[in-house]
Amino acid sequence: MNILFTKNFSVTAAQLQALRGTRYTVWASHTDPGHGMLAAADHTFLEPRGLLGDDYAAWLLNACVQHGISLVIPGKERERLASWAGRFEAAGVTLIVPATEATQRHLERKDEFLRDWETDILPIPRWTTFDSLQTFDEAVAALREPGVRLCVKPARGIYASGFRVLLDTPDLKSFLAGELYQMSQAAARELFAQGTAQGDLPTMLLMHTLEGAERSVDCVAWQGELLRAVVRRKSGQGNEGGQQIEDRPDLLEAARQISARYGLSGIFNFQTKDGPDHEGRNRRPNMLEINARASGGLRYSLAAGVNFPLLLLDAATGVLDRAAMPPVQTGLRVAEDKVARVVQGAEATA
């Protein structure tokens, strides 16, 4: 069976590698001929640059028919592609998207997601939004509490882009130590003043910074049913000490409820951070965000004995034996090693 992974982040290569030796023939497409996804696939073809929305969906459908693709796991334009599932199905191609277009966009808009979130599943830190220097100052005044640091991040974004913990004053030690995710409130005000004046400041979140452990939960679900979830606790700077695979029934239950609540199909991830519990200790997980896509750290969770893409494909094709799914290996400390590969055989010229 020919399975296609379309243009996505470089970490997708780990999913393709996990499918080697299975009954699936893995195809990958990308606009960059040197991308790691293509190096990890059995068969490849290039995507045209610049296609978006319905134009991209129409091109992809034609490409799938041309190459005999039976099932597609899209990266690029997966939100819009959700509305094309029927047209792909009519052409004999199964399209796996995490949820409806509306649900995917809802999860991407972190302000909308937090407003709608059911805190009985997991609590959330205090937060608000701002979109100008004036509303930033108002937000800071509303959320400021003794002993609590504030942080900012865009309401729409991926990974840690735009995330910063705000300091009352510039801190030389933090700067020299390479603390990339901290900035002074004065520097933040200067940036937001510029954005206000130029009219390009996006909707931003201002939140209480939780000081406990940070976790990432990688999940695979099918039609709202959680198949497996791996809870990994992050370490300090750059995860130099690796990440710990934990046994957390409470977060597995949260994963089950998230899968059902949003009707998710595919590999997804949610992030938590510990805040004060009833005893004032930082050990109560709070929800930060849900990403309806595979995380950048999925390789850590793959090392816990869960073949995420294989479970997903077997569920989608109706051959998954739920009783035979391997258990999650917990209690592990997992590290990631970077490797080099040759992209071109000949030396590049200027």
Tab-separated table of C-alpha atoms in Angstrom:
chain	number	residue	atom	x	y	z
A	1	MET	CA	0.000	0.000	0.000
A	2	ASN	CA	1.431	3.379	-1.043
A	3	ILE	CA	1.367	5.926	1.800
A	4	LEU	CA	2.261	9.578	1.209
A	5	PHE	CA	3.585	12.067	3.762
A	6	THR	CA	3.449	15.574	2.291
A	7	LYS	CA	5.615	18.603	3.024
A	8	ASN	CA	6.179	18.913	6.757
A	9	PHE	CA	8.821	19.647	9.382
A	10	SER	CA	12.121	17.759	9.337
A	11	VAL	CA	11.121	15.679	12.384
A	12	THR	CA	8.651	13.864	10.093
A	13	ALA	CA	11.640	11.863	8.856
A	14	ALA	CA	11.528	9.928	12.137
A	15	GLN	CA	8.003	8.739	11.332
A	16	LEU	CA	9.063	7.580	7.890
A	17	GLN	CA	12.025	5.714	9.356
A	18	ALA	CA	9.705	4.021	11.879
A	19	LEU	CA	7.715	2.510	8.989
A	20	ARG	CA	10.662	0.716	7.390
A	21	GLY	CA	10.060	-3.005	7.143
A	22	THR	CA	6.289	-2.699	7.520
A	23	ARG	CA	3.631	-3.517	4.939
A	24	TYR	CA	3.477	0.124	3.863
A	25	THR	CA	5.433	1.606	0.966
A	26	VAL	CA	6.355	5.100	2.087
A	27	TRP	CA	6.309	8.084	-0.244
A	28	ALA	CA	7.242	11.654	0.664
A	29	SER	CA	6.849	14.963	-1.140
A	30	HIS	CA	8.433	18.325	-0.464
A	31	THR	CA	9.385	21.542	-2.221
A	32	ASP	CA	13.035	21.166	-1.100
A	33	PRO	CA	14.866	18.374	-2.966
A	34	GLY	CA	17.425	18.124	-0.140
A	35	HIS	CA	14.927	17.853	2.708
A	36	GLY	CA	15.364	15.063	5.268
A	37	MET	CA	11.842	13.757	4.666
A	38	LEU	CA	12.794	12.775	1.130
A	39	ALA	CA	15.958	11.039	2.290
A	40	ALA	CA	13.919	8.852	4.660
A	41	ALA	CA	11.267	7.710	2.149
A	42	ASP	CA	11.138	4.784	-0.268
A	43	HIS	CA	9.827	6.977	-3.095
A	44	THR	CA	9.630	10.746	-3.515
A	45	PHE	CA	8.426	13.537	-5.740
A	46	LEU	CA	8.674	17.300	-5.552
A	47	GLU	CA	5.866	19.699	-4.724
A	48	PRO	CA	5.521	22.979	-6.636
A	49	ARG	CA	6.438	26.053	-4.666
A	50	GLY	CA	3.872	28.686	-3.804
A	51	LEU	CA	0.664	26.641	-4.020
A	52	LEU	CA	-1.753	27.249	-1.143
A	53	GLY	CA	-5.321	26.469	-0.133
A	54	ASP	CA	-7.616	24.902	-2.688
A	55	ASP	CA	-5.006	25.185	-5.442
A	56	TYR	CA	-2.641	23.027	-3.395
A	57	ALA	CA	-5.414	20.553	-2.532
A	58	ALA	CA	-6.337	20.137	-6.209
A	59	TRP	CA	-2.694	19.602	-7.171
A	60	LEU	CA	-2.214	17.057	-4.373
A	61	LEU	CA	-5.286	15.064	-5.363
A	62	ASN	CA	-4.050	14.823	-8.945
A	63	ALA	CA	-0.562	13.825	-7.781
A	64	CYS	CA	-1.980	11.049	-5.585
A	65	VAL	CA	-3.945	9.584	-8.465
A	66	GLN	CA	-0.933	9.855	-10.768
A	67	HIS	CA	1.396	8.033	-8.329
A	68	GLY	CA	-1.093	5.429	-7.114
A	69	ILE	CA	-1.220	6.739	-3.537
A	70	SER	CA	-3.783	5.010	-1.331
A	71	LEU	CA	-3.485	7.081	1.838
A	72	VAL	CA	-2.171	10.570	2.608
A	73	ILE	CA	-0.944	12.060	5.884
A	74	PRO	CA	-0.644	15.755	5.020
A	75	GLY	CA	1.561	18.330	6.662
A	76	LYS	CA	1.137	21.412	4.496
A	77	GLU	CA	-2.406	22.848	4.311
A	78	ARG	CA	-3.819	20.064	6.499
A	79	GLU	CA	-6.517	22.414	7.809
A	80	ARG	CA	-7.874	23.239	4.359
A	81	LEU	CA	-7.438	19.667	3.178
A	82	ALA	CA	-9.955	18.513	5.797
A	83	SER	CA	-12.665	20.012	3.600
A	84	TRP	CA	-11.414	17.969	0.630
A	85	ALA	CA	-11.655	14.552	2.306
A	86	GLY	CA	-14.774	13.619	0.314
A	87	ARG	CA	-13.164	14.465	-3.025
A	88	PHE	CA	-10.089	12.410	-2.158
A	89	GLU	CA	-12.305	9.505	-1.067
A	90	ALA	CA	-14.211	9.639	-4.370
A	91	ALA	CA	-10.864	9.247	-6.166
A	92	GLY	CA	-9.952	6.206	-4.034
A	93	VAL	CA	-7.540	8.069	-1.739
A	94	THR	CA	-7.920	8.137	2.053
A	95	LEU	CA	-6.925	11.473	3.571
A	96	ILE	CA	-5.964	11.414	7.262
A	97	VAL	CA	-6.470	14.818	8.861
A	98	PRO	CA	-6.555	15.426	12.628
A	99	ALA	CA	-10.076	16.879	12.713
A	100	THR	CA	-12.422	19.155	10.798
A	101	GLU	CA	-11.014	22.363	9.381
A	102	ALA	CA	-12.881	24.394	12.016
A	103	THR	CA	-11.550	22.277	14.896
A	104	GLN	CA	-7.966	22.447	13.656
A	105	ARG	CA	-8.104	26.225	13.323
A	106	HIS	CA	-9.719	26.479	16.770
A	107	LEU	CA	-6.796	24.600	18.339
A	108	GLU	CA	-4.280	26.759	16.488
A	109	ARG	CA	-5.816	29.950	17.874
A	110	LYS	CA	-4.535	29.630	21.406
A	111	ASP	CA	-6.723	32.408	22.757
A	112	GLU	CA	-9.881	30.778	21.393
A	113	PHE	CA	-8.741	27.386	22.633
A	114	LEU	CA	-8.087	28.612	26.174
A	115	ARG	CA	-11.452	30.373	26.364
A	116	ASP	CA	-13.210	27.150	25.382
A	117	TRP	CA	-11.052	24.746	27.391
A	118	GLU	CA	-12.744	22.539	29.990
A	119	THR	CA	-10.720	23.108	33.164
A	120	ASP	CA	-12.157	19.991	34.791
A	121	ILE	CA	-9.762	18.064	32.543
A	122	LEU	CA	-6.710	20.154	33.459
A	123	PRO	CA	-6.482	23.652	34.954
A	124	ILE	CA	-4.890	26.513	33.036
A	125	PRO	CA	-2.738	29.385	34.309
A	126	ARG	CA	-4.209	32.880	34.566
A	127	TRP	CA	-4.006	34.578	31.192
A	128	THR	CA	-5.351	37.359	29.005
A	129	THR	CA	-4.672	38.851	25.586
A	130	PHE	CA	-3.343	42.133	24.229
A	131	ASP	CA	-2.842	43.641	20.772
A	132	SER	CA	-1.344	47.072	21.498
A	133	LEU	CA	1.025	48.729	23.935
A	134	GLN	CA	-1.910	50.125	25.901
A	135	THR	CA	-3.632	46.756	26.249
A	136	PHE	CA	-0.282	45.170	27.154
A	137	ASP	CA	0.123	47.597	30.046
A	138	GLU	CA	-3.464	46.934	31.109
A	139	ALA	CA	-2.893	43.189	30.938
A	140	VAL	CA	0.252	43.404	33.057
A	141	ALA	CA	-1.623	45.436	35.679
A	142	ALA	CA	-4.446	42.878	35.726
A	143	LEU	CA	-2.233	39.786	36.077
A	144	ARG	CA	0.605	41.042	38.218
A	145	GLU	CA	0.938	39.183	41.523
A	146	PRO	CA	3.781	39.164	44.071
A	147	GLY	CA	6.259	36.410	43.319
A	148	VAL	CA	4.692	35.472	39.958
A	149	ARG	CA	6.546	36.002	36.701
A	150	LEU	CA	4.651	36.816	33.517
A	151	CYS	CA	5.303	35.490	30.023
A	152	VAL	CA	4.164	36.397	26.520
A	153	LYS	CA	3.653	34.444	23.310
A	154	PRO	CA	1.693	34.909	20.080
A	155	ALA	CA	-1.845	33.564	20.032
A	156	ARG	CA	-0.891	31.833	16.785
A	157	GLY	CA	2.511	30.242	16.375
A	158	ILE	CA	4.533	27.044	16.478
A	159	TYR	CA	7.246	25.782	18.769
A	160	ALA	CA	8.612	28.572	21.003
A	161	SER	CA	8.481	31.356	18.423
A	162	GLY	CA	7.748	34.620	20.194
A	163	PHE	CA	7.692	33.125	23.696
A	164	ARG	CA	9.467	35.144	26.392
A	165	VAL	CA	9.424	35.261	30.185
A	166	LEU	CA	9.340	38.884	31.289
A	167	LEU	CA	11.879	40.183	33.786
A	168	ASP	CA	11.327	43.307	35.841
A	169	THR	CA	14.783	44.553	34.879
A	170	PRO	CA	17.472	43.397	32.427
A	171	ASP	CA	19.567	40.581	33.881
A	172	LEU	CA	23.206	40.327	32.827
A	173	LYS	CA	23.672	36.839	34.265
A	174	SER	CA	20.740	35.502	32.237
A	175	PHE	CA	22.121	37.151	29.111
A	176	LEU	CA	25.605	35.715	29.571
A	177	ALA	CA	24.159	32.294	30.374
A	178	GLY	CA	22.401	32.238	27.024
A	179	GLU	CA	18.838	32.466	28.333
A	180	LEU	CA	17.113	32.917	24.991
A	181	TYR	CA	13.549	32.971	26.298
A	182	GLN	CA	13.801	35.880	28.716
A	183	MET	CA	13.576	39.617	28.160
A	184	SER	CA	12.982	42.665	30.301
A	185	GLN	CA	9.542	44.201	30.477
A	186	ALA	CA	11.037	47.476	29.225
A	187	ALA	CA	12.378	45.728	26.105
A	188	ALA	CA	8.988	44.079	25.580
A	189	ARG	CA	7.237	47.449	25.828
A	190	GLU	CA	9.616	48.878	23.230
A	191	LEU	CA	8.827	46.043	20.818
A	192	PHE	CA	5.081	46.274	21.385
A	193	ALA	CA	5.167	50.057	20.990
A	194	GLN	CA	6.828	49.578	17.612
A	195	GLY	CA	4.261	46.955	16.610
A	196	THR	CA	1.425	49.228	17.707
A	197	ALA	CA	2.783	52.153	15.712
A	198	GLN	CA	3.284	50.029	12.593
A	199	GLY	CA	-0.045	48.240	12.989
A	200	ASP	CA	1.481	44.770	12.786
A	201	LEU	CA	1.338	43.560	16.389
A	202	PRO	CA	-0.599	40.263	16.352
A	203	THR	CA	-2.879	39.125	19.125
A	204	MET	CA	-0.605	38.083	21.979
A	205	LEU	CA	-1.118	36.108	25.173
A	206	LEU	CA	0.083	37.280	28.570
A	207	MET	CA	0.161	34.473	31.133
A	208	HIS	CA	1.347	33.572	34.574
A	209	THR	CA	4.633	31.695	34.272
A	210	LEU	CA	4.393	28.340	35.999
A	211	GLU	CA	7.606	27.286	37.690
A	212	GLY	CA	7.212	23.515	37.888
A	213	ALA	CA	8.127	20.672	35.561
A	214	GLU	CA	7.281	20.945	31.878
A	215	ARG	CA	5.868	17.951	30.029
A	216	SER	CA	5.025	17.093	26.457
A	217	VAL	CA	2.463	14.365	25.803
A	218	ASP	CA	2.620	12.685	22.395
A	219	CYS	CA	-0.586	10.924	21.396
A	220	VAL	CA	-2.003	8.879	18.546
A	221	ALA	CA	-5.760	8.595	18.152
A	222	TRP	CA	-8.280	7.369	15.647
A	223	GLN	CA	-11.762	8.881	15.303
A	224	GLY	CA	-11.694	10.220	18.846
A	225	GLU	CA	-10.271	7.052	20.428
A	226	LEU	CA	-6.876	7.360	22.086
A	227	LEU	CA	-4.629	4.502	21.016
A	228	ARG	CA	-1.438	5.350	22.880
A	229	ALA	CA	0.130	8.320	24.665
A	230	VAL	CA	3.661	8.893	25.911
A	231	VAL	CA	4.346	11.413	28.677
A	232	ARG	CA	7.836	12.904	28.655
A	233	ARG	CA	9.200	15.339	31.206
A	234	LYS	CA	11.601	17.855	29.793
A	235	SER	CA	14.904	18.669	31.434
A	236	GLY	CA	16.663	22.011	31.684
A	237	GLN	CA	18.618	23.932	29.087
A	238	GLY	CA	18.131	22.410	25.646
A	239	ASN	CA	17.248	18.999	27.099
A	240	GLU	CA	20.966	18.262	27.427
A	241	GLY	CA	20.213	15.586	30.006
A	242	GLY	CA	17.569	13.981	27.829
A	243	GLN	CA	13.916	13.579	28.716
A	244	GLN	CA	12.212	11.250	31.184
A	245	ILE	CA	9.418	8.942	30.015
A	246	GLU	CA	6.925	8.929	32.891
A	247	ASP	CA	4.026	6.827	34.074
A	248	ARG	CA	1.283	9.450	34.557
A	249	PRO	CA	-2.244	8.006	34.633
A	250	ASP	CA	-3.683	11.491	35.185
A	251	LEU	CA	-2.200	12.810	31.933
A	252	LEU	CA	-3.166	9.670	30.050
A	253	GLU	CA	-6.749	10.274	31.167
A	254	ALA	CA	-6.454	13.875	29.965
A	255	ALA	CA	-5.218	12.543	26.609
A	256	ARG	CA	-8.255	10.253	26.348
A	257	GLN	CA	-10.625	13.124	27.067
A	258	ILE	CA	-8.867	15.414	24.574
A	259	SER	CA	-9.090	12.772	21.841
A	260	ALA	CA	-12.816	12.333	22.431
A	261	ARG	CA	-13.600	16.028	22.933
A	262	TYR	CA	-12.141	17.073	19.569
A	263	GLY	CA	-12.704	13.823	17.653
A	264	LEU	CA	-9.035	13.589	16.787
A	265	SER	CA	-7.456	11.219	14.266
A	266	GLY	CA	-3.702	11.228	13.896
A	267	ILE	CA	-0.622	12.064	15.883
A	268	PHE	CA	-1.053	15.071	18.153
A	269	ASN	CA	0.581	16.611	21.185
A	270	PHE	CA	-0.280	18.685	24.214
A	271	GLN	CA	1.950	20.636	26.563
A	272	THR	CA	1.634	21.005	30.318
A	273	LYS	CA	3.543	22.729	33.060
A	274	ASP	CA	3.253	22.213	36.795
A	275	GLY	CA	1.838	24.967	38.962
A	276	PRO	CA	0.950	25.224	42.653
A	277	ASP	CA	-1.298	22.530	44.113
A	278	HIS	CA	-3.448	22.899	47.239
A	279	GLU	CA	-0.267	22.700	49.336
A	280	GLY	CA	1.432	25.432	47.328
A	281	ARG	CA	3.919	23.057	45.699
A	282	ASN	CA	4.588	23.221	41.962
A	283	ARG	CA	3.363	19.747	41.048
A	284	ARG	CA	-0.109	20.205	39.566
A	285	PRO	CA	-0.078	19.968	35.741
A	286	ASN	CA	-1.695	22.851	33.878
A	287	MET	CA	-2.716	22.773	30.235
A	288	LEU	CA	-0.763	25.138	27.985
A	289	GLU	CA	-1.737	24.152	24.443
A	290	ILE	CA	-2.822	21.356	22.122
A	291	ASN	CA	-1.104	20.902	18.762
A	292	ALA	CA	-3.049	18.884	16.191
A	293	ARG	CA	0.214	17.642	14.670
A	294	ALA	CA	3.220	15.597	15.626
A	295	SER	CA	5.572	17.383	17.988
A	296	GLY	CA	9.177	18.317	17.379
A	297	GLY	CA	10.167	15.881	20.138
A	298	LEU	CA	8.323	12.834	18.825
A	299	ARG	CA	11.629	10.970	18.445
A	300	TYR	CA	11.868	10.795	22.244
A	301	SER	CA	8.471	9.128	22.455
A	302	LEU	CA	9.207	6.728	19.605
A	303	ALA	CA	12.060	5.430	21.765
A	304	ALA	CA	9.496	4.415	24.404
A	305	GLY	CA	8.337	1.490	22.282
A	306	VAL	CA	5.370	3.133	20.555
A	307	ASN	CA	5.407	3.189	16.754
A	308	PHE	CA	3.047	6.135	16.355
A	309	PRO	CA	2.724	6.178	12.541
A	310	LEU	CA	2.261	2.391	12.357
A	311	LEU	CA	-0.550	2.455	14.916
A	312	LEU	CA	-2.211	5.274	13.004
A	313	LEU	CA	-1.960	3.570	9.623
A	314	ASP	CA	-3.134	0.221	10.977
A	315	ALA	CA	-6.144	1.933	12.581
A	316	ALA	CA	-6.941	3.823	9.374
A	317	THR	CA	-6.746	0.690	7.252
A	318	GLY	CA	-8.752	-1.419	9.702
A	319	VAL	CA	-6.045	-3.951	10.593
A	320	LEU	CA	-5.089	-2.687	14.060
A	321	ASP	CA	-5.213	-5.377	16.747
A	322	ARG	CA	-5.840	-3.305	19.840
A	323	ALA	CA	-5.156	-6.214	22.149
A	324	ALA	CA	-1.680	-6.628	20.662
A	325	MET	CA	-0.558	-2.994	20.880
A	326	PRO	CA	2.788	-2.852	22.739
A	327	PRO	CA	2.809	-1.085	26.105
A	328	VAL	CA	4.568	2.228	26.694
A	329	GLN	CA	7.983	1.718	28.277
A	330	THR	CA	8.147	4.161	31.177
A	331	GLY	CA	10.943	5.045	33.556
A	332	LEU	CA	13.338	5.657	30.681
A	333	ARG	CA	15.651	8.603	30.176
A	334	VAL	CA	15.858	9.265	26.462
A	335	ALA	CA	18.421	11.419	24.652
A	336	GLU	CA	18.583	12.472	21.013
A	337	ASP	CA	21.802	12.356	18.997
A	338	LYS	CA	22.226	14.545	15.948
A	339	VAL	CA	23.709	12.962	12.828
A	340	ALA	CA	25.014	14.386	9.575
A	341	ARG	CA	24.044	13.251	6.084
A	342	VAL	CA	25.262	14.073	2.599
A	343	VAL	CA	22.722	16.163	0.715
A	344	GLN	CA	24.680	16.487	-2.538
A	345	GLY	CA	27.512	14.349	-3.750
A	346	ALA	CA	29.375	17.259	-5.335
A	347	GLU	CA	30.614	20.360	-3.583
A	348	ALA	CA	28.156	23.218	-3.902
A	349	THR	CA	29.315	26.266	-5.849
A	350	ALA	CA	28.455	29.882	-5.171
